[in-house]
PDB file of C-alpha atoms in Angstrom:
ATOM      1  CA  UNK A   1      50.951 121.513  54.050  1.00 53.00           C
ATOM      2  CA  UNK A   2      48.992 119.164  55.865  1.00 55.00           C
ATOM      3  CA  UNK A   3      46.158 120.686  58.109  1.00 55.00           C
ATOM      4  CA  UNK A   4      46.259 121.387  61.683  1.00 55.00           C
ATOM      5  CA  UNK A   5      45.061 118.644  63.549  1.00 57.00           C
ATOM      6  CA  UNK A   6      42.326 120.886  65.385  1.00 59.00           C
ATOM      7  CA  UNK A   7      41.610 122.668  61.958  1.00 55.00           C
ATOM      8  CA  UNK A   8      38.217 121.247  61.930  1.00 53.00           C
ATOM      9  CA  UNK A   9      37.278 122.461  65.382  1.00 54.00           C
ATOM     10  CA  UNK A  10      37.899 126.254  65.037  1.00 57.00           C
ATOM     11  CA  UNK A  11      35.612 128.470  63.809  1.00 53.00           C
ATOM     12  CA  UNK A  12      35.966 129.366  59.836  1.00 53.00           C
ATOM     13  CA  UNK A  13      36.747 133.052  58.918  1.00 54.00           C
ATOM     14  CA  UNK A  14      34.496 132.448  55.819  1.00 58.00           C
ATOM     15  CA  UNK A  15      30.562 131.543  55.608  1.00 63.00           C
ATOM     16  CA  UNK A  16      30.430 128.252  56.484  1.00 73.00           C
ATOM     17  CA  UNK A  17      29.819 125.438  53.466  1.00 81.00           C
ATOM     18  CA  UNK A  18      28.209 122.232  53.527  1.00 86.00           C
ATOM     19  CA  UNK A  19      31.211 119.772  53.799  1.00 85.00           C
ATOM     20  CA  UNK A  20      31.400 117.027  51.391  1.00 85.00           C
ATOM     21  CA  UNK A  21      28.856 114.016  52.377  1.00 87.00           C
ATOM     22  CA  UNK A  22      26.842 115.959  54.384  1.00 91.00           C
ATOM     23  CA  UNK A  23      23.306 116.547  53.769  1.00 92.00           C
ATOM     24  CA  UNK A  24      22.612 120.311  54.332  1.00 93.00           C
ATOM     25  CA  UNK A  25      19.092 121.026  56.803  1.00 93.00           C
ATOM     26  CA  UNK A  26      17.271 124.391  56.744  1.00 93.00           C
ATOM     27  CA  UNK A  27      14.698 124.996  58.307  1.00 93.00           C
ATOM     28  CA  UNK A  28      12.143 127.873  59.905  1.00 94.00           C
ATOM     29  CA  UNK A  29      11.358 128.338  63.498  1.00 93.00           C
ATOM     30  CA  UNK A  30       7.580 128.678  63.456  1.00 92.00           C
ATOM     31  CA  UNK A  31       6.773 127.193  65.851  1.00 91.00           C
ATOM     32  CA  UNK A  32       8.529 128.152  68.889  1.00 90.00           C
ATOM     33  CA  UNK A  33      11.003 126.823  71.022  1.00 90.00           C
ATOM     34  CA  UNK A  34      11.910 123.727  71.532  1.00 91.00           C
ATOM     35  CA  UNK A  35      12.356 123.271  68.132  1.00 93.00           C
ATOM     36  CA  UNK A  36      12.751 119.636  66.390  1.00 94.00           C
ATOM     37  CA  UNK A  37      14.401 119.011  63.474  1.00 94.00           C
ATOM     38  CA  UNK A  38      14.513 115.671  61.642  1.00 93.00           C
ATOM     39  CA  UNK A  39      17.948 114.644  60.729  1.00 91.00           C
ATOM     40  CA  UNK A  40      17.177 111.236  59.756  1.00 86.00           C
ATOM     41  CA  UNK A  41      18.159 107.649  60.288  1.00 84.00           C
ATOM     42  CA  UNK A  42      15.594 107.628  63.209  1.00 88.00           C
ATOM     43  CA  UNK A  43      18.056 110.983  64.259  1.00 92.00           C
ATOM     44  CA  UNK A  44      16.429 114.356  65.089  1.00 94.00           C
ATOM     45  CA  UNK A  45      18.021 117.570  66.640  1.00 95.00           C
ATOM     46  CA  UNK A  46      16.375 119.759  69.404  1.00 95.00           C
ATOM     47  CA  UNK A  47      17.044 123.719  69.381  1.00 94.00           C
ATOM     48  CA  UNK A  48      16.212 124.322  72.970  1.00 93.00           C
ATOM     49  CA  UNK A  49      16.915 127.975  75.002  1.00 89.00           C
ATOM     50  CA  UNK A  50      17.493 126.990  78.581  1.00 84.00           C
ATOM     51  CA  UNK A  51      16.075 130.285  80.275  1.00 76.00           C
ATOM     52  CA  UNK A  52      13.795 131.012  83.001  1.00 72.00           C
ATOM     53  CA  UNK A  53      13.140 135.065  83.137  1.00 71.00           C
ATOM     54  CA  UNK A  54       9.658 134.637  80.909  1.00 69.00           C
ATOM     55  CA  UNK A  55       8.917 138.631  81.818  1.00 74.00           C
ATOM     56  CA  UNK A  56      11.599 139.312  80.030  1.00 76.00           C
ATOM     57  CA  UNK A  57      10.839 137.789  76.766  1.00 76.00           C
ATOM     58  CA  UNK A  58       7.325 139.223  77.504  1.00 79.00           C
ATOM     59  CA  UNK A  59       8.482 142.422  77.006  1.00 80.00           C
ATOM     60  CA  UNK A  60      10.723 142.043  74.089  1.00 84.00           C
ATOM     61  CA  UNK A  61      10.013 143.087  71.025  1.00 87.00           C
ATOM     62  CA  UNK A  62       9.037 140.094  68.824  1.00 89.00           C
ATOM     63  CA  UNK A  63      11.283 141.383  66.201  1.00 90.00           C
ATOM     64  CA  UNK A  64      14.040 142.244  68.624  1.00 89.00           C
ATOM     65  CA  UNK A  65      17.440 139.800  67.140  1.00 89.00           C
ATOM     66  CA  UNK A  66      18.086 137.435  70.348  1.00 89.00           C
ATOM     67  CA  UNK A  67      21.139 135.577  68.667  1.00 88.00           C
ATOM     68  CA  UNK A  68      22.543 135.148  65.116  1.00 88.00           C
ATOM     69  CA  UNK A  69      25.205 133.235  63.155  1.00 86.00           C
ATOM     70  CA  UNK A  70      26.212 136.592  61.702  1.00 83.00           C
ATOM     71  CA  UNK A  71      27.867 137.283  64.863  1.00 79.00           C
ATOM     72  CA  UNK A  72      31.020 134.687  64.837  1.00 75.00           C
ATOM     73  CA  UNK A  73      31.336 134.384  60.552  1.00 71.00           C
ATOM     74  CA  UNK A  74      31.474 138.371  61.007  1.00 69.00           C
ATOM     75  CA  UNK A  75      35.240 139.881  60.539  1.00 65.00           C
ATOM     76  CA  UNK A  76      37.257 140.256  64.104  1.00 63.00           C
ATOM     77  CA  UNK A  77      38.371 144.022  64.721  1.00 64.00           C
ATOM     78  CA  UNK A  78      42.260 143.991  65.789  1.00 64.00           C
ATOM     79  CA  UNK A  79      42.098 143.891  69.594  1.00 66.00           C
ATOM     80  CA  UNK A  80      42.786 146.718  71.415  1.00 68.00           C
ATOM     81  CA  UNK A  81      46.064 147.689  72.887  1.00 70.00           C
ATOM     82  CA  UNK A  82      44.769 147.715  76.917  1.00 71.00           C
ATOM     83  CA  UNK A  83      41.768 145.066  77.095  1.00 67.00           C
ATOM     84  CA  UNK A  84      38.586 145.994  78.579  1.00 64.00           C
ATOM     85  CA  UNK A  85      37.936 144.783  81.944  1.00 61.00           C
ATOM     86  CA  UNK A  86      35.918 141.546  82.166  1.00 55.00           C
ATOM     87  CA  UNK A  87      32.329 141.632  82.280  1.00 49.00           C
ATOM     88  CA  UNK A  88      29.561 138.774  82.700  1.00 46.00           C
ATOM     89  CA  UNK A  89      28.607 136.873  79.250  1.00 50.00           C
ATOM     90  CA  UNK A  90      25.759 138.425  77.251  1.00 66.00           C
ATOM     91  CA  UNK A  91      25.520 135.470  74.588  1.00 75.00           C
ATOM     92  CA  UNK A  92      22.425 133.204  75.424  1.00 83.00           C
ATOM     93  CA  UNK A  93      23.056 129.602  76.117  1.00 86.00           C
ATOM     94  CA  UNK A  94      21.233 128.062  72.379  1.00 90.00           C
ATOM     95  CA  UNK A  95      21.896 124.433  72.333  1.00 92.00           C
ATOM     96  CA  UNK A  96      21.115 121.365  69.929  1.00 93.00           C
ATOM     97  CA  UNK A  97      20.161 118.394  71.838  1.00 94.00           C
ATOM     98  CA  UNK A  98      20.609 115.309  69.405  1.00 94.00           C
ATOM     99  CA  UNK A  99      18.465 112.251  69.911  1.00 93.00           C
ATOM    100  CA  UNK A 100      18.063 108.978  69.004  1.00 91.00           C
ATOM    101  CA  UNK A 101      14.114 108.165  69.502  1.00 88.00           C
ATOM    102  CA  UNK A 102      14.064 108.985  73.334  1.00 88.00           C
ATOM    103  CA  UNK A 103      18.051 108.493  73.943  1.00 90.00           C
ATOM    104  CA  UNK A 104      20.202 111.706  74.122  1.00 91.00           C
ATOM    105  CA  UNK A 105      23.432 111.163  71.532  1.00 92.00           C
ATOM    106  CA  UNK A 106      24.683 114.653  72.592  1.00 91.00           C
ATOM    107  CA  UNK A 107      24.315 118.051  73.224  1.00 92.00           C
ATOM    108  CA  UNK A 108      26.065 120.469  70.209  1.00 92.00           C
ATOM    109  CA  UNK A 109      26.452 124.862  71.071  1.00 91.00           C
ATOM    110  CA  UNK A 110      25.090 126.543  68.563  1.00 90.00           C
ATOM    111  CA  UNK A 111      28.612 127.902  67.058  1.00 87.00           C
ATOM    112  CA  UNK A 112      28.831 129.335  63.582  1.00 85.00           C
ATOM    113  CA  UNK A 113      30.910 126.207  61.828  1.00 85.00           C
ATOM    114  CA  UNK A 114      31.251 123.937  64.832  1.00 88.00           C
ATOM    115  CA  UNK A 115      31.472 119.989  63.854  1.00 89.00           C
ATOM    116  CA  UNK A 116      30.380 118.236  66.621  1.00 90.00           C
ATOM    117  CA  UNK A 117      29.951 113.876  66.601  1.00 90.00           C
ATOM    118  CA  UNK A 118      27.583 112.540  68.882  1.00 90.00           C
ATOM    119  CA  UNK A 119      28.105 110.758  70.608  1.00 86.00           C
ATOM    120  CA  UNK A 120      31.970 111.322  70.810  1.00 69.00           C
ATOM    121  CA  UNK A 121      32.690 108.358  73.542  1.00 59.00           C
ATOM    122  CA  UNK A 122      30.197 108.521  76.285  1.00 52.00           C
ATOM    123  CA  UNK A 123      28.636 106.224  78.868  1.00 48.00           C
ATOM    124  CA  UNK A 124      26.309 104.767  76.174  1.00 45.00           C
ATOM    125  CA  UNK A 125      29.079 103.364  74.561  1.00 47.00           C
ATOM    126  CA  UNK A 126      31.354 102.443  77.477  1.00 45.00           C
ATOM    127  CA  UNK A 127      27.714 100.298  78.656  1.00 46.00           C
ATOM    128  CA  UNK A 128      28.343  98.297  75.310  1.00 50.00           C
ATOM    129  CA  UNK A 129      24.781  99.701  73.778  1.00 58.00           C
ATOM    130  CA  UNK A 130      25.316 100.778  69.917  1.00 72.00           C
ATOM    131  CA  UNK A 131      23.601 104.106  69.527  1.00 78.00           C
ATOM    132  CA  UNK A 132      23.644 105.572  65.865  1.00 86.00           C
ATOM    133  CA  UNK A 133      27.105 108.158  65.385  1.00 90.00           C
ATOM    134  CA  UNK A 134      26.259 111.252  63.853  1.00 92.00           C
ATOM    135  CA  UNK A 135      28.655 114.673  63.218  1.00 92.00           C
ATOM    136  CA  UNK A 136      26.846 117.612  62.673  1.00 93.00           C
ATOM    137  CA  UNK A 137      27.581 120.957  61.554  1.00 92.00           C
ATOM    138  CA  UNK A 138      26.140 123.986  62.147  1.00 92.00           C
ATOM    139  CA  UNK A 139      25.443 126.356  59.496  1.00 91.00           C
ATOM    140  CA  UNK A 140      23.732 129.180  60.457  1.00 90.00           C
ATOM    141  CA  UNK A 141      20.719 130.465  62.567  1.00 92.00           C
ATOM    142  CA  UNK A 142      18.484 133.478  63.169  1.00 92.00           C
ATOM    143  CA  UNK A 143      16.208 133.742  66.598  1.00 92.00           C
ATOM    144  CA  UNK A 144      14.021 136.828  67.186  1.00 92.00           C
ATOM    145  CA  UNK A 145      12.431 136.805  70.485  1.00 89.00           C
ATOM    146  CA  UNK A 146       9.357 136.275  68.840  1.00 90.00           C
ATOM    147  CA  UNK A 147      10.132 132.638  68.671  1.00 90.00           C
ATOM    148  CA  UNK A 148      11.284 132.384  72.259  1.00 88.00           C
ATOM    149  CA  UNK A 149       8.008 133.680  73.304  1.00 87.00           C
ATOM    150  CA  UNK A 150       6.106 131.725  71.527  1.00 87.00           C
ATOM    151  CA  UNK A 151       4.515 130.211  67.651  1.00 90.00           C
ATOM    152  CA  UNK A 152       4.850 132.731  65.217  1.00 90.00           C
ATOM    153  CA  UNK A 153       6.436 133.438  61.579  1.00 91.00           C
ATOM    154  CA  UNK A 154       9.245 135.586  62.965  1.00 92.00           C
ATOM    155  CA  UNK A 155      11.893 135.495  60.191  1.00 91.00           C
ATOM    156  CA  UNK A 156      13.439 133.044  62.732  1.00 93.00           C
ATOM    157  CA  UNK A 157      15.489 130.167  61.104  1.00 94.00           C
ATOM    158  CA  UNK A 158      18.345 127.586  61.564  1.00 94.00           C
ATOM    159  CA  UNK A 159      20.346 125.681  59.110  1.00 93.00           C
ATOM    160  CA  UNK A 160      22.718 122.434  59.950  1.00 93.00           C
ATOM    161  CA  UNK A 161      24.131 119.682  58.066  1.00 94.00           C
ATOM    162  CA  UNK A 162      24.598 115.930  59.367  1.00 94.00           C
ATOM    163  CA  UNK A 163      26.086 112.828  58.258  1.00 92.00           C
ATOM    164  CA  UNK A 164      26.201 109.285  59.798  1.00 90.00           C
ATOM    165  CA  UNK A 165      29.992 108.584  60.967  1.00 84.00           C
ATOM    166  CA  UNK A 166      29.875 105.112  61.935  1.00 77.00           C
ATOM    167  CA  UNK A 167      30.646 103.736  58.734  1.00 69.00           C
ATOM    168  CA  UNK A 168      33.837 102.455  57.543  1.00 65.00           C
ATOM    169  CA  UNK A 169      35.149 103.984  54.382  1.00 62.00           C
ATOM    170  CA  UNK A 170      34.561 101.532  51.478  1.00 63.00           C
ATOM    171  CA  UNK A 171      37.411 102.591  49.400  1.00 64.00           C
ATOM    172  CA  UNK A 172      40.924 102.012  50.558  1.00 64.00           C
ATOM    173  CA  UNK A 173      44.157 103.181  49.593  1.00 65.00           C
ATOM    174  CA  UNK A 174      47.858 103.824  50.770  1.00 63.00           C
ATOM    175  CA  UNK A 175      48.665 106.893  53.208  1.00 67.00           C
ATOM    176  CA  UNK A 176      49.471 110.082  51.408  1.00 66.00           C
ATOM    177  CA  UNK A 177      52.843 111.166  50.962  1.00 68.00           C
ATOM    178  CA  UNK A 178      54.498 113.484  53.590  1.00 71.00           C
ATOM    179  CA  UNK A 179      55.453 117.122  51.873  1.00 70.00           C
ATOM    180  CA  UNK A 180      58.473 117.375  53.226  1.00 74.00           C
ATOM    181  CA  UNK A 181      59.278 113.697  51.727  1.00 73.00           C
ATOM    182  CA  UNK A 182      57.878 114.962  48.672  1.00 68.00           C
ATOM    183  CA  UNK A 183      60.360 117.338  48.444  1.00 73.00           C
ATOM    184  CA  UNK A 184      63.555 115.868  49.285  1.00 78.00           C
ATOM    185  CA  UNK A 185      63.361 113.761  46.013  1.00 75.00           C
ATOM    186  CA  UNK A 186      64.569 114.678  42.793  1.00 77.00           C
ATOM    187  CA  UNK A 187      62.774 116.685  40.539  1.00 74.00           C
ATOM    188  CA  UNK A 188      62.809 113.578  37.644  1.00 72.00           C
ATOM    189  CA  UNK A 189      60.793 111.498  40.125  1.00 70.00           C
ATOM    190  CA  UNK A 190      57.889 113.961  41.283  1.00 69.00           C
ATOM    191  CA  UNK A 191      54.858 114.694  39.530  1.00 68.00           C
ATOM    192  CA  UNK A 192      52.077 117.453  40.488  1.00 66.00           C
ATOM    193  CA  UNK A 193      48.860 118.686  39.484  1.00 64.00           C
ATOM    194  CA  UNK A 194      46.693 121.579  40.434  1.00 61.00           C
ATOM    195  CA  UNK A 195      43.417 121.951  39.882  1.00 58.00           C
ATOM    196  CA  UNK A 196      42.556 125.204  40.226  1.00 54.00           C
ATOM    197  CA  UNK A 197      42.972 128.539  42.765  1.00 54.00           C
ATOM    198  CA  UNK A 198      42.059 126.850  46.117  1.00 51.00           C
ATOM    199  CA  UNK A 199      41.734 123.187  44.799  1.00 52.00           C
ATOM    200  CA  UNK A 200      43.753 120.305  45.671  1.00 50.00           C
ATOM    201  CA  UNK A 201      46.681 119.393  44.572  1.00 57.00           C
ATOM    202  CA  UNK A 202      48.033 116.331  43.535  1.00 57.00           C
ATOM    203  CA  UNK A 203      51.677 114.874  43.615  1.00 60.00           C
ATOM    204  CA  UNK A 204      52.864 111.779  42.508  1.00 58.00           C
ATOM    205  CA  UNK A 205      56.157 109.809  43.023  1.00 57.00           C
ATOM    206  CA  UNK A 206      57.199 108.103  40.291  1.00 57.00           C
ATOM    207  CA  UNK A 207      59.238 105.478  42.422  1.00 54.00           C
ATOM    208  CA  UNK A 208      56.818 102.716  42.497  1.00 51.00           C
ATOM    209  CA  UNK A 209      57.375 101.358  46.038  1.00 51.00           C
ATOM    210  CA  UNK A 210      56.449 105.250  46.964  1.00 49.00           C
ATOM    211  CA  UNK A 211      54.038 105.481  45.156  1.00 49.00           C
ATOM    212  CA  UNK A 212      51.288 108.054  47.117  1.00 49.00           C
ATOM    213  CA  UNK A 213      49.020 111.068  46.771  1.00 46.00           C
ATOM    214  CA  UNK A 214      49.234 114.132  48.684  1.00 46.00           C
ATOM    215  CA  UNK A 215      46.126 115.786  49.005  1.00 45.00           C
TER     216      UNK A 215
END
């Protein structure tokens, strides 16, 4: 079955895994927030904490776990039968700010598995300017509010994975096969392969003018 087309946007119910092409990022937050992390290709990433109640932070113990990863690749419990009335968002606001040099590509919430491209199709673009296109993914992090008060080995860390996306593939090929098409022909004319629990599969069509894979 082909995947949903907003598959890659949702958030995975396993730990998250460097996709393929991506190079993977980890990194620890010693010193402090904002934190910059090179991506490369003249790209870097900025961990910033928009927050302005610096008594509170004073106060905090260093150790004290402000926001984790562990929270969305963590199991859901089954909702309960009456919901709980609503009540104001306790989650802090941790964003990535990607750059290029001094120009802002995008702004990516720290989600546990969100894929993010900056920039998706902003003014930069529409002005005819030809910014570098980066997707990143976020792995996993770990703040203490240690870090958000200041330099320090906390145990603090973040981990992300990037890729350039403005590059055209440079290896072409026809469209895969449609399942359902797949099926409807006769059993003489259709190959498969598996290879493996949880691998691809591949099907062939012995009809040369249909010829495809379906991955």
């Amino acid at each position: 079955m082909p995947p949903f087309p907003i598959d890659r946007y949702l958030l995975p119910e396993t730990p998250v895994e460097v996709p393929d092409g991506f190079t993977e990022v980890r990194q620890s937050l010693t010193a402090g927030l904002p934190h910059r992390v090179e991506l490369g290709a003249g790209v870097h990433a900025v961990l910033i904490l928009p927050t302005g109640l610096a008594r509170q932070w004073l106060n905090t113990d260093p150790l004290a776990v402000v926001s984790t990863s562990a929270d969305d690749l963590a199991p859901r419990p089954a909702p309960p039968a009456v919901p709980p009335p609503p009540a104001l968002v306790g989650r802090v606001p941790l964003r990535l700010v990607v750059r290029q040099g001094t120009r802002i590509l995008g702004s990516v919430p720290l989600a546990g598995g969100l894929r993010r491209v900056c920039p998706d199709a902003g003014p930069a673009v529409a002005a005819g300017s030809t910014p570098i296109v980066v997707e990143v993914v976020v792995l996993g992090w770990l703040l203490h509010a240690g870090t958000v008060r200041g330099s320090g080995d906390y145990g603090s860390s973040i981990a992300l994975a990037w890729r350039r996306a403005d590059r055209a593939a440079d290896q072409f090929g026809p469209p895969p096969i449609n399942e359902f098409v797949w099926r409807r022909r006769p059993p003489a004319q259709r190959v498969e392969s598996e290879l493996g629990p949880g691998r691809l599969r591949y099907r062939y069509l012995l009809d040369k003018k249909l010829r495809r894979v379906l991955r």
